[in-house]
C-alpha cells in the first residue's frame, strides 16, 4: 500500500536507505554504486531505488531540501516500509575554522532554529543526535578510506538565505562545524519512531572563509562520501 508521498509497495525498500537531497542524485547513486537496481517510487519525482551493494540490500531515495521534506519521507519510510536505518548523504557549508572544503563531516548532533523537536517534546529542548552504532560505522569507514572525518555538531537551518546578524559568528562561537538543512529533522523522526539515523556530509563551500569547491573536487568528495556511506550501510 502506497503512502501519501511514496508509491512503493511494502517490502520494496531495503533495511537501509541512503538519502541525498536531490532525487536525480539518488538515481546517479543507484546507477553507479548498486547492482540489480529497480525504481520503487517516483511520486512528485522524488525518485527511490532499491538494489544491492555487494551482498547488502540498499535503497536510495531523495529527501528534498529542508526539515519538513526530509521529515515526511523519513517518517513514512520508518513507519510504513520497515526501514531501520537512514543515512543522509549531503553537502554542508563549513562554519568552523577547523573545517575545510572537501572534508567529510559526520553529524554527531544537529542544532536547529526549527521548532520540530520542541514540538515533539512539548516545548522542551531535545538533543538531536545520530545513532551511535551508525556514527561509529561511518567514522571507521571514513578512516579506512584514508579520510579524516570531522565529527561533531552541525546546524540544520530553516533559512538558506538567513538575514540574522552575526548568525555564522554565533554558530562558530559555539563549536558548530557546518550548516545544512535536514539532519535535525531526520534525527527527530528517528527518535520518535525508535529507528536509527546518521548524516554524512561533504563541505561544498565555507561560509566564513568564502572558499568553495570546483565541479571536479565536488565529484571526488562525493565519491569519498558515498564509499563511506555504503560501507557503513553494509556494516
Ligand atoms: N547553508 C545551508 N545549507 C547548505 C549550505 C549553506 O551554506 N551549503 C550547503 N548546504
Coordinates of N, CA and C and ligand atoms in Angstrom, one line a residue:
X1 N 0.8 -1.2 0.0 CA 0.0 0.0 0.0 C 0.9 1.3 0.0
X2 N 0.6 2.1 -0.9 CA 1.4 3.4 -1.0 C 1.1 4.3 0.1
X3 N 2.0 5.2 0.4 CA 1.7 6.3 1.4 C 1.4 7.5 0.6
X4 N 1.0 8.6 1.3 CA 0.7 9.8 0.5 C 1.8 10.3 -0.3
X5 N 3.1 10.0 0.0 CA 4.2 10.6 -0.7 C 5.2 9.6 -1.3
X6 N 4.9 8.3 -1.1 CA 5.8 7.2 -1.6 C 4.9 6.2 -2.3
X7 N 5.2 5.9 -3.6 CA 4.3 5.0 -4.3 C 4.8 3.5 -4.2
X8 N 5.8 3.2 -3.4 CA 6.3 1.8 -3.3 C 5.3 0.9 -2.6
X9 N 5.5 -0.4 -2.9 CA 4.7 -1.4 -2.2 C 5.5 -1.9 -0.9
X10 N 4.8 -2.4 0.1 CA 5.5 -2.9 1.3 C 6.6 -3.9 0.8
X11 N 7.8 -3.9 1.4 CA 8.9 -4.8 1.1 C 9.7 -4.2 0.0
X12 N 9.4 -3.1 -0.7 CA 10.2 -2.6 -1.8 C 11.5 -1.9 -1.3
X13 N 11.5 -1.4 -0.1 CA 12.7 -0.8 0.4 C 13.6 -1.7 1.2
X14 N 14.9 -1.6 1.1 CA 15.8 -2.3 2.0 C 15.8 -1.8 3.4
X15 N 16.4 -2.5 4.3 CA 16.5 -2.1 5.7 C 17.2 -0.7 5.9
X16 N 18.1 -0.5 4.9 CA 18.9 0.8 5.0 C 18.6 1.6 3.8
X17 N 18.3 2.9 4.0 CA 18.1 3.9 2.9 C 19.1 5.0 2.9
X18 N 19.8 5.2 1.9 CA 20.7 6.4 1.7 C 19.8 7.5 1.2
X19 N 20.0 8.7 1.8 CA 19.1 9.8 1.3 C 19.9 11.1 1.0
X20 N 20.2 11.3 -0.3 CA 20.7 12.6 -0.8 C 19.5 13.6 -0.9
X21 N 19.7 14.9 -0.9 CA 18.6 15.8 -1.0 C 18.0 15.7 -2.4
X22 N 18.8 15.6 -3.4 CA 18.4 15.7 -4.8 C 18.0 14.3 -5.4
X23 N 16.7 14.2 -5.8 CA 16.3 12.9 -6.3 C 17.1 12.4 -7.6
X24 N 17.6 13.3 -8.4 CA 18.4 12.8 -9.5 C 19.8 12.3 -9.0
X25 N 20.2 12.8 -7.9 CA 21.4 12.3 -7.3 C 21.2 10.8 -6.8
X26 N 20.0 10.6 -6.3 CA 19.6 9.2 -5.9 C 19.7 8.3 -7.1
X27 N 19.3 8.8 -8.3 CA 19.4 7.9 -9.5 C 20.8 7.7 -9.8
X28 N 21.7 8.7 -9.7 CA 23.1 8.6 -10.0 C 23.7 7.6 -9.1
X29 N 23.4 7.6 -7.8 CA 23.9 6.7 -6.8 C 23.5 5.3 -7.2
X30 N 22.2 5.1 -7.5 CA 21.7 3.8 -7.8 C 22.4 3.2 -9.0
X31 N 22.5 4.1 -10.1 CA 23.1 3.6 -11.3 C 24.6 3.3 -11.2
X32 N 25.3 4.0 -10.4 CA 26.8 3.9 -10.3 C 27.3 3.0 -9.2
X33 N 26.5 2.8 -8.1 CA 27.1 2.1 -6.9 C 26.3 0.8 -6.6
X34 N 25.1 0.7 -7.1 CA 24.3 -0.5 -6.7 C 24.1 -1.4 -7.9
X35 N 23.9 -2.7 -7.6 CA 23.6 -3.7 -8.6 C 22.1 -4.1 -8.5
X36 N 21.6 -4.7 -9.6 CA 20.2 -5.2 -9.6 C 19.2 -4.1 -9.1
X37 N 19.4 -2.9 -9.7 CA 18.6 -1.8 -9.3 C 17.2 -1.7 -9.9
X38 N 16.2 -1.4 -9.1 CA 14.9 -1.1 -9.6 C 14.3 0.1 -9.0
X39 N 13.6 0.9 -9.8 CA 12.9 2.1 -9.2 C 11.7 1.6 -8.4
X40 N 11.6 2.1 -7.2 CA 10.5 1.7 -6.3 C 9.5 2.8 -6.1
X41 N 9.8 4.1 -6.3 CA 8.9 5.2 -6.1 C 9.3 6.4 -6.9
X42 N 8.2 7.1 -7.4 CA 8.5 8.3 -8.2 C 7.5 9.4 -7.9
X43 N 6.7 9.3 -6.8 CA 5.7 10.3 -6.5 C 6.4 11.7 -6.4
X44 N 5.8 12.7 -7.1 CA 6.4 14.0 -7.1 C 7.8 14.0 -7.7
X45 N 8.2 13.0 -8.4 CA 9.6 12.9 -8.9 C 10.6 12.7 -7.8
X46 N 10.2 12.4 -6.6 CA 11.1 12.1 -5.5 C 11.5 10.6 -5.7
X47 N 12.5 10.4 -6.6 CA 12.8 9.1 -7.0 C 13.5 8.2 -5.9
X48 N 13.1 6.9 -5.9 CA 13.7 6.0 -4.9 C 14.0 4.7 -5.6
X49 N 15.1 4.1 -5.2 CA 15.6 2.8 -5.9 C 16.0 1.8 -4.8
X50 N 15.9 0.6 -5.2 CA 16.5 -0.5 -4.3 C 17.4 -1.4 -5.2
X51 N 18.5 -1.7 -4.6 CA 19.5 -2.6 -5.3 C 20.3 -3.3 -4.2
X52 N 21.5 -3.7 -4.6 CA 22.5 -4.4 -3.7 C 23.8 -3.6 -3.8
X53 N 24.4 -3.5 -2.6 CA 25.8 -3.1 -2.5 C 26.6 -4.3 -2.0
X54 N 27.3 -5.0 -2.9 CA 27.8 -6.3 -2.6 C 26.7 -7.2 -2.3
X55 N 26.7 -7.8 -1.0 CA 25.6 -8.7 -0.6 C 24.5 -8.0 0.1
X56 N 24.7 -6.7 0.4 CA 23.8 -6.0 1.2 C 22.7 -5.3 0.4
X57 N 21.4 -5.6 0.7 CA 20.4 -4.8 0.0 C 20.4 -3.3 0.5
X58 N 20.4 -2.4 -0.4 CA 20.4 -1.0 0.0 C 19.4 -0.2 -0.9
X59 N 18.7 0.7 -0.3 CA 17.8 1.6 -1.1 C 18.4 3.0 -1.1
X60 N 18.0 3.8 -2.0 CA 18.5 5.2 -2.1 C 17.3 6.0 -2.6
X61 N 17.0 7.1 -1.9 CA 15.8 7.9 -2.2 C 16.1 9.4 -1.9
X62 N 15.7 10.3 -2.7 CA 15.8 11.7 -2.4 C 15.0 12.1 -1.2
X63 N 15.5 13.1 -0.4 CA 14.8 13.6 0.7 C 14.2 15.0 0.4
X64 N 14.6 15.6 -0.7 CA 14.2 17.0 -0.9 C 15.0 17.9 0.1
X65 N 14.7 19.2 0.0 CA 15.5 20.2 0.8 C 14.7 20.6 2.0
X66 N 15.4 20.7 3.2 CA 14.8 21.2 4.4 C 14.2 20.2 5.3
X67 N 14.0 20.5 6.5 CA 13.5 19.6 7.5 C 12.1 19.1 7.2
X68 N 11.1 19.9 6.8 CA 9.8 19.4 6.5 C 9.8 18.3 5.5
X69 N 10.5 18.5 4.4 CA 10.5 17.5 3.3 C 11.2 16.2 3.8
X70 N 12.4 16.3 4.4 CA 13.1 15.2 5.0 C 12.2 14.5 6.0
X71 N 11.5 15.2 6.8 CA 10.7 14.6 7.9 C 9.5 13.7 7.3
X72 N 8.9 14.2 6.3 CA 7.8 13.4 5.6 C 8.3 12.1 5.1
X73 N 9.4 12.2 4.3 CA 9.9 10.9 3.7 C 10.5 10.0 4.8
X74 N 11.2 10.5 5.7 CA 11.8 9.6 6.7 C 10.7 9.0 7.6
X75 N 9.7 9.7 8.0 CA 8.6 9.2 8.8 C 7.9 8.0 8.0
X76 N 7.6 8.3 6.8 CA 6.9 7.2 6.0 C 7.8 6.0 5.8
X77 N 9.1 6.2 5.5 CA 10.0 5.1 5.3 C 10.1 4.3 6.6
X78 N 10.2 4.9 7.8 CA 10.4 4.2 9.0 C 9.1 3.5 9.5
X79 N 8.0 4.2 9.3 CA 6.7 3.7 9.9 C 5.9 2.8 8.9
X80 N 6.1 3.0 7.6 CA 5.3 2.2 6.6 C 6.1 1.2 5.8
X81 N 7.4 1.3 5.8 CA 8.2 0.4 4.9 C 9.3 -0.4 5.7
X82 N 9.1 -0.4 7.0 CA 10.0 -1.2 7.9 C 11.5 -0.8 7.7
X83 N 11.8 0.4 7.3 CA 13.2 0.9 7.2 C 13.7 1.1 8.6
X84 N 14.9 0.6 8.8 CA 15.5 0.7 10.1 C 16.6 1.7 10.2
X85 N 17.3 2.0 9.1 CA 18.4 2.9 9.1 C 18.4 3.9 8.0
X86 N 18.5 5.1 8.2 CA 18.6 6.1 7.2 C 20.0 6.8 7.3
X87 N 20.7 6.9 6.2 CA 22.0 7.6 6.2 C 21.8 8.7 5.2
X88 N 21.8 9.9 5.8 CA 21.7 11.1 4.9 C 23.1 11.3 4.3
X89 N 23.1 11.6 3.0 CA 24.4 11.9 2.3 C 24.2 13.2 1.6
X90 N 24.9 14.3 2.1 CA 24.6 15.6 1.6 C 25.8 16.5 1.6
X91 N 25.5 17.8 1.3 CA 26.5 18.8 1.4 C 26.2 19.7 2.5
X92 N 27.2 20.5 3.0 CA 27.0 21.5 4.0 C 28.0 22.6 3.8
X93 N 27.7 23.7 4.4 CA 28.6 24.9 4.4 C 29.4 24.9 5.6
X94 N 30.8 25.0 5.5 CA 31.7 25.0 6.6 C 31.5 26.2 7.5
X95 N 31.6 26.1 8.8 CA 31.5 27.2 9.7 C 32.8 27.3 10.5
X96 N 33.2 26.2 11.1 CA 34.4 26.1 12.0 C 35.6 26.3 11.1
X97 N 36.6 27.1 11.7 CA 37.9 27.3 11.0 C 38.6 25.9 10.9
X98 N 38.3 24.9 11.7 CA 38.9 23.6 11.6 C 38.4 22.8 10.4
X99 N 37.4 23.3 9.8 CA 36.8 22.6 8.7 C 37.2 23.2 7.3
X100 N 37.6 22.3 6.4 CA 38.0 22.8 5.1 C 37.0 22.2 4.0
X101 N 36.9 22.9 2.9 CA 36.1 22.4 1.8 C 36.7 21.0 1.4
X102 N 35.7 20.1 1.1 CA 36.0 18.7 0.7 C 36.1 17.8 1.9
X103 N 36.2 18.3 3.2 CA 36.2 17.5 4.4 C 34.9 16.7 4.4
X104 N 35.0 15.5 5.1 CA 33.8 14.8 5.4 C 33.4 15.1 6.9
X105 N 32.2 15.4 7.0 CA 31.6 15.7 8.4 C 30.6 14.6 8.7
X106 N 30.7 14.1 9.9 CA 29.7 13.2 10.4 C 29.0 14.0 11.5
X107 N 27.7 14.1 11.4 CA 26.9 15.0 12.3 C 26.5 14.2 13.5
X108 N 27.3 14.3 14.6 CA 27.1 13.6 15.8 C 25.8 14.2 16.4
X109 N 25.6 15.5 16.3 CA 24.4 16.2 16.8 C 24.0 17.2 15.8
X110 N 22.8 17.6 15.9 CA 22.3 18.7 15.0 C 21.4 19.7 15.7
X111 N 22.0 20.9 15.9 CA 21.3 22.0 16.4 C 20.4 22.6 15.4
X112 N 19.4 23.4 15.7 CA 18.5 23.9 14.7 C 17.7 25.1 15.2
X113 N 17.2 25.9 14.3 CA 16.3 27.0 14.6 C 14.9 26.5 14.3
X114 N 14.7 25.3 13.9 CA 13.4 24.7 13.6 C 12.7 24.4 14.9
X115 N 11.4 24.4 15.0 CA 10.7 24.1 16.2 C 10.2 22.6 16.2
X116 N 10.6 21.8 15.2 CA 10.0 20.5 15.1 C 10.3 19.6 16.4
X117 N 11.5 19.7 16.9 CA 11.8 18.8 18.0 C 11.3 19.3 19.3
X118 N 11.1 20.6 19.4 CA 10.5 21.2 20.6 C 9.0 20.9 20.5
X119 N 8.4 20.8 19.4 CA 7.0 20.4 19.2 C 6.9 19.0 19.8
X120 N 7.8 18.1 19.4 CA 7.8 16.7 19.9 C 7.8 16.7 21.4
X121 N 8.6 17.6 22.0 CA 8.8 17.5 23.5 C 8.0 18.6 24.2
X122 N 6.9 19.0 23.6 CA 6.0 19.9 24.3 C 6.8 21.2 24.8
X123 N 7.7 21.7 24.0 CA 8.4 22.9 24.3 C 9.8 22.8 24.9
X124 N 10.1 21.5 25.3 CA 11.4 21.3 25.9 C 12.5 21.1 24.8
X125 N 13.7 21.4 25.1 CA 14.8 21.2 24.1 C 15.1 19.7 24.0
X126 N 15.5 19.3 22.8 CA 15.8 17.9 22.5 C 17.2 17.9 21.9
X127 N 18.1 17.0 22.4 CA 19.4 16.9 21.8 C 19.3 15.9 20.6
X128 N 19.2 16.5 19.4 CA 19.1 15.7 18.2 C 20.4 15.0 17.9
X129 N 20.5 13.7 18.1 CA 21.8 13.0 17.9 C 21.7 11.9 16.9
X130 N 22.9 11.5 16.4 CA 23.0 10.4 15.5 C 22.9 9.1 16.3
X131 N 22.6 8.0 15.7 CA 22.7 6.7 16.3 C 24.2 6.4 16.5
X132 N 24.5 5.9 17.7 CA 26.0 5.8 17.9 C 26.6 4.7 17.1
X133 N 25.9 3.6 16.9 CA 26.5 2.5 16.1 C 26.7 2.9 14.6
X134 N 25.8 3.7 14.1 CA 25.9 4.1 12.7 C 27.0 5.2 12.6
X135 N 27.1 6.0 13.6 CA 28.1 7.1 13.7 C 29.5 6.4 13.7
X136 N 29.6 5.4 14.5 CA 30.9 4.7 14.6 C 31.3 4.0 13.3
X137 N 30.3 3.4 12.7 CA 30.5 2.7 11.4 C 30.9 3.7 10.3
X138 N 30.3 4.9 10.3 CA 30.7 5.9 9.3 C 32.1 6.4 9.6
X139 N 32.4 6.7 10.8 CA 33.7 7.2 11.2 C 34.8 6.1 10.8
X140 N 34.6 4.9 11.2 CA 35.5 3.8 10.8 C 35.7 3.7 9.3
X141 N 34.6 3.8 8.6 CA 34.6 3.6 7.1 C 35.4 4.8 6.5
X142 N 35.2 6.0 7.1 CA 35.9 7.2 6.6 C 37.4 7.0 6.8
X143 N 37.8 6.6 8.0 CA 39.2 6.4 8.3 C 39.8 5.3 7.4
X144 N 39.1 4.2 7.2 CA 39.5 3.1 6.3 C 39.8 3.6 4.9
X145 N 39.0 4.6 4.5 CA 39.2 5.2 3.1 C 40.3 6.2 3.1
X146 N 41.0 6.4 4.2 CA 42.1 7.4 4.3 C 41.7 8.8 4.6
X147 N 40.4 9.0 4.9 CA 39.9 10.4 5.2 C 40.0 10.6 6.7
X148 N 40.0 11.9 7.0 CA 40.0 12.3 8.4 C 38.6 13.0 8.7
X149 N 37.6 12.2 9.1 CA 36.3 12.8 9.3 C 36.2 13.8 10.4
X150 N 35.5 14.8 10.3 CA 35.2 15.7 11.4 C 33.9 15.3 12.0
X151 N 33.9 15.1 13.3 CA 32.7 14.6 14.0 C 32.2 15.6 15.0
X152 N 31.0 16.0 14.9 CA 30.5 17.0 15.9 C 29.2 17.5 15.6
X153 N 28.9 18.7 16.0 CA 27.6 19.4 16.0 C 27.5 20.2 14.6
X154 N 26.4 19.9 13.9 CA 26.1 20.8 12.8 C 24.8 21.6 13.1
X155 N 24.5 22.6 12.3 CA 23.3 23.4 12.5 C 22.4 23.1 11.3
X156 N 21.2 22.7 11.5 CA 20.2 22.5 10.5 C 19.3 23.7 10.4
X157 N 19.6 24.5 9.4 CA 19.0 25.8 9.3 C 17.6 25.8 8.6
X158 N 16.7 26.6 9.0 CA 15.4 26.7 8.3 C 15.6 27.5 7.0
X159 N 16.5 28.5 7.1 CA 16.6 29.5 6.1 C 18.0 29.3 5.4
X160 N 18.0 29.0 4.1 CA 19.3 29.1 3.4 C 19.8 30.5 3.3
X161 N 18.9 31.4 3.0 CA 19.2 32.8 3.0 C 18.8 33.5 4.3
X162 N 19.7 33.4 5.2 CA 19.4 33.8 6.6 C 19.7 35.2 6.9
X163 N 18.8 36.1 7.3 CA 19.1 37.5 7.5 C 19.6 37.8 8.8
X164 N 19.7 36.9 9.7 CA 20.2 37.1 11.1 C 21.6 37.7 11.2
X165 N 21.7 38.8 11.9 CA 23.0 39.5 12.0 C 23.9 38.5 12.9
X166 N 25.2 38.4 12.5 CA 26.1 37.5 13.2 C 25.7 36.1 13.4
X167 N 24.9 35.6 12.5 CA 24.4 34.2 12.5 C 25.6 33.3 12.5
X168 N 26.4 33.4 11.5 CA 27.6 32.4 11.4 C 28.6 32.6 12.5
X169 N 28.8 33.8 13.0 CA 29.7 34.1 14.1 C 29.2 33.4 15.4
X170 N 27.9 33.5 15.6 CA 27.3 32.8 16.8 C 27.5 31.3 16.7
X171 N 27.2 30.7 15.5 CA 27.4 29.3 15.4 C 28.9 28.9 15.6
X172 N 29.8 29.7 15.0 CA 31.2 29.4 15.1 C 31.6 29.5 16.6
X173 N 31.1 30.4 17.3 CA 31.5 30.6 18.7 C 31.0 29.4 19.6
X174 N 30.1 28.7 19.1 CA 29.6 27.5 19.8 C 30.0 26.2 19.3
X175 N 31.1 26.2 18.5 CA 31.7 25.0 18.0 C 31.0 24.3 16.9
X176 N 30.0 24.9 16.3 CA 29.3 24.3 15.2 C 30.2 24.1 14.0
X177 N 30.3 22.9 13.5 CA 31.2 22.6 12.4 C 30.7 23.1 11.1
X178 N 29.4 23.0 10.8 CA 28.9 23.3 9.5 C 27.4 23.6 9.5
X179 N 26.9 24.2 8.5 CA 25.4 24.4 8.4 C 24.8 23.6 7.2
X180 N 23.7 23.0 7.4 CA 23.0 22.3 6.4 C 21.5 22.4 6.7
X181 N 20.6 21.6 6.2 CA 19.2 21.9 6.3 C 18.3 20.7 6.7
X182 N 18.8 19.5 7.0 CA 18.0 18.4 7.2 C 18.3 17.5 8.4
X183 N 19.5 17.5 8.9 CA 19.9 16.5 9.9 C 19.0 16.5 11.2
X184 N 18.7 17.7 11.7 CA 17.9 17.8 13.0 C 16.5 17.2 12.8
X185 N 16.0 17.3 11.6 CA 14.7 16.8 11.3 C 14.8 15.3 11.2
X186 N 15.8 14.7 10.5 CA 16.0 13.3 10.4 C 16.2 12.7 11.8
X187 N 17.0 13.3 12.6 CA 17.3 12.7 13.9 C 16.0 12.8 14.8
X188 N 15.2 13.8 14.7 CA 14.0 13.8 15.5 C 13.0 12.7 15.1
X189 N 12.9 12.5 13.8 CA 12.0 11.5 13.3 C 12.5 10.1 13.8
X190 N 13.8 9.9 13.7 CA 14.4 8.6 14.1 C 14.1 8.4 15.6
X191 N 14.2 9.4 16.4 CA 14.0 9.2 17.8 C 12.5 8.9 18.1
X192 N 11.6 9.7 17.4 CA 10.2 9.5 17.6 C 9.8 8.1 17.2
X193 N 10.4 7.5 16.2 CA 9.9 6.2 15.7 C 10.8 5.1 16.2
X194 N 11.8 5.4 17.0 CA 12.6 4.3 17.6 C 13.6 3.7 16.5
X195 N 14.0 4.5 15.5 CA 14.8 3.9 14.5 C 16.2 4.6 14.5
X196 N 17.0 4.3 13.5 CA 18.4 4.8 13.5 C 18.7 5.7 12.4
X197 N 19.6 6.7 12.6 CA 20.0 7.6 11.6 C 21.3 8.2 11.8
X198 N 22.0 8.6 10.7 CA 23.2 9.4 10.8 C 23.3 10.3 9.5
X199 N 24.0 11.4 9.6 CA 24.2 12.2 8.4 C 25.7 12.4 8.1
X200 N 26.0 12.0 6.9 CA 27.4 12.2 6.4 C 27.4 13.3 5.4
X201 N 28.3 14.3 5.5 CA 28.2 15.5 4.7 C 29.6 15.8 4.1
X202 N 29.6 16.3 2.9 CA 30.9 16.9 2.4 C 30.7 18.4 2.5
X203 N 31.8 19.1 2.7 CA 31.8 20.6 2.8 C 31.9 21.1 1.4
X204 N 30.8 21.7 0.9 CA 30.8 22.2 -0.5 C 31.3 23.6 -0.6
X205 N 31.2 24.3 0.5 CA 31.7 25.7 0.5 C 31.9 26.1 1.9
X206 N 32.7 27.1 2.2 CA 32.9 27.6 3.5 C 32.3 28.9 3.7
X207 N 31.3 29.0 4.5 CA 30.5 30.3 4.6 C 31.3 31.4 5.3
X208 N 32.3 31.0 6.1 CA 33.1 32.1 6.8 C 34.3 32.5 5.9
X209 N 35.0 31.6 5.4 CA 36.2 31.9 4.6 C 35.9 32.2 3.1
X210 N 34.7 31.8 2.7 CA 34.3 32.0 1.3 C 34.9 31.0 0.3
X211 N 35.7 30.0 0.8 CA 36.2 29.0 -0.1 C 35.1 28.1 -0.7
X212 N 35.3 27.7 -1.9 CA 34.3 26.8 -2.5 C 35.0 25.8 -3.3
X213 N 34.3 24.7 -3.7 CA 34.9 23.6 -4.5 C 34.6 23.7 -6.0
X214 N 35.5 23.2 -6.8 CA 35.3 23.1 -8.2 C 34.4 21.9 -8.5
X215 N 33.9 21.8 -9.7 CA 33.0 20.7 -10.0 C 33.7 19.4 -9.8
X216 N 35.0 19.3 -10.2 CA 35.8 18.1 -10.1 C 36.0 17.7 -8.6
X217 N 36.3 18.7 -7.8 CA 36.5 18.5 -6.4 C 35.2 18.0 -5.7
X218 N 34.1 18.6 -6.1 CA 32.8 18.1 -5.6 C 32.6 16.7 -6.0
X219 N 32.9 16.3 -7.2 CA 32.7 14.9 -7.7 C 33.6 14.0 -6.8
X220 N 34.8 14.3 -6.6 CA 35.7 13.5 -5.8 C 35.2 13.3 -4.3
X221 N 34.8 14.5 -3.7 CA 34.4 14.3 -2.3 C 33.1 13.6 -2.3
X222 N 32.3 13.7 -3.3 CA 31.0 12.9 -3.4 C 31.3 11.4 -3.4
X223 N 32.3 11.1 -4.2 CA 32.7 9.6 -4.3 C 33.2 9.1 -3.0
X224 N 34.0 9.9 -2.3 CA 34.5 9.5 -1.0 C 33.4 9.3 0.0
X225 N 32.5 10.3 0.0 CA 31.3 10.2 0.9 C 30.4 9.0 0.7
X226 N 30.3 8.7 -0.6 CA 29.4 7.5 -1.0 C 30.1 6.2 -0.5
X227 N 31.4 6.2 -0.7 CA 32.1 5.0 -0.2 C 31.9 4.8 1.3
X228 N 32.0 5.9 2.0 CA 31.8 5.9 3.5 C 30.4 5.4 3.8
X229 N 29.4 6.0 3.2 CA 28.0 5.7 3.5 C 27.7 4.3 3.1
X230 N 28.2 3.8 2.0 CA 27.8 2.4 1.6 C 28.5 1.4 2.5
X231 N 29.8 1.7 2.8 CA 30.5 0.7 3.7 C 29.7 0.7 5.1
X232 N 29.3 1.9 5.5 CA 28.6 1.9 6.8 C 27.3 1.2 6.7
X233 N 26.6 1.3 5.5 CA 25.3 0.5 5.3 C 25.6 -1.0 5.3
X234 N 26.7 -1.4 4.8 CA 27.0 -2.8 4.7 C 27.5 -3.4 6.0
X235 N 27.8 -2.5 7.0 CA 28.5 -2.9 8.2 C 27.6 -3.8 9.1
Ligands
LIG1 N1 23.6 26.7 4.1 C1 22.7 25.7 4.3 N2 22.8 24.6 3.7 C2 23.9 24.3 2.9 C3 24.9 25.3 2.8 C4 24.7 26.6 3.4 O1 25.5 27.5 3.3 N3 25.8 24.8 1.9 C5 25.5 23.6 1.6 N4 24.3 23.3 2.2

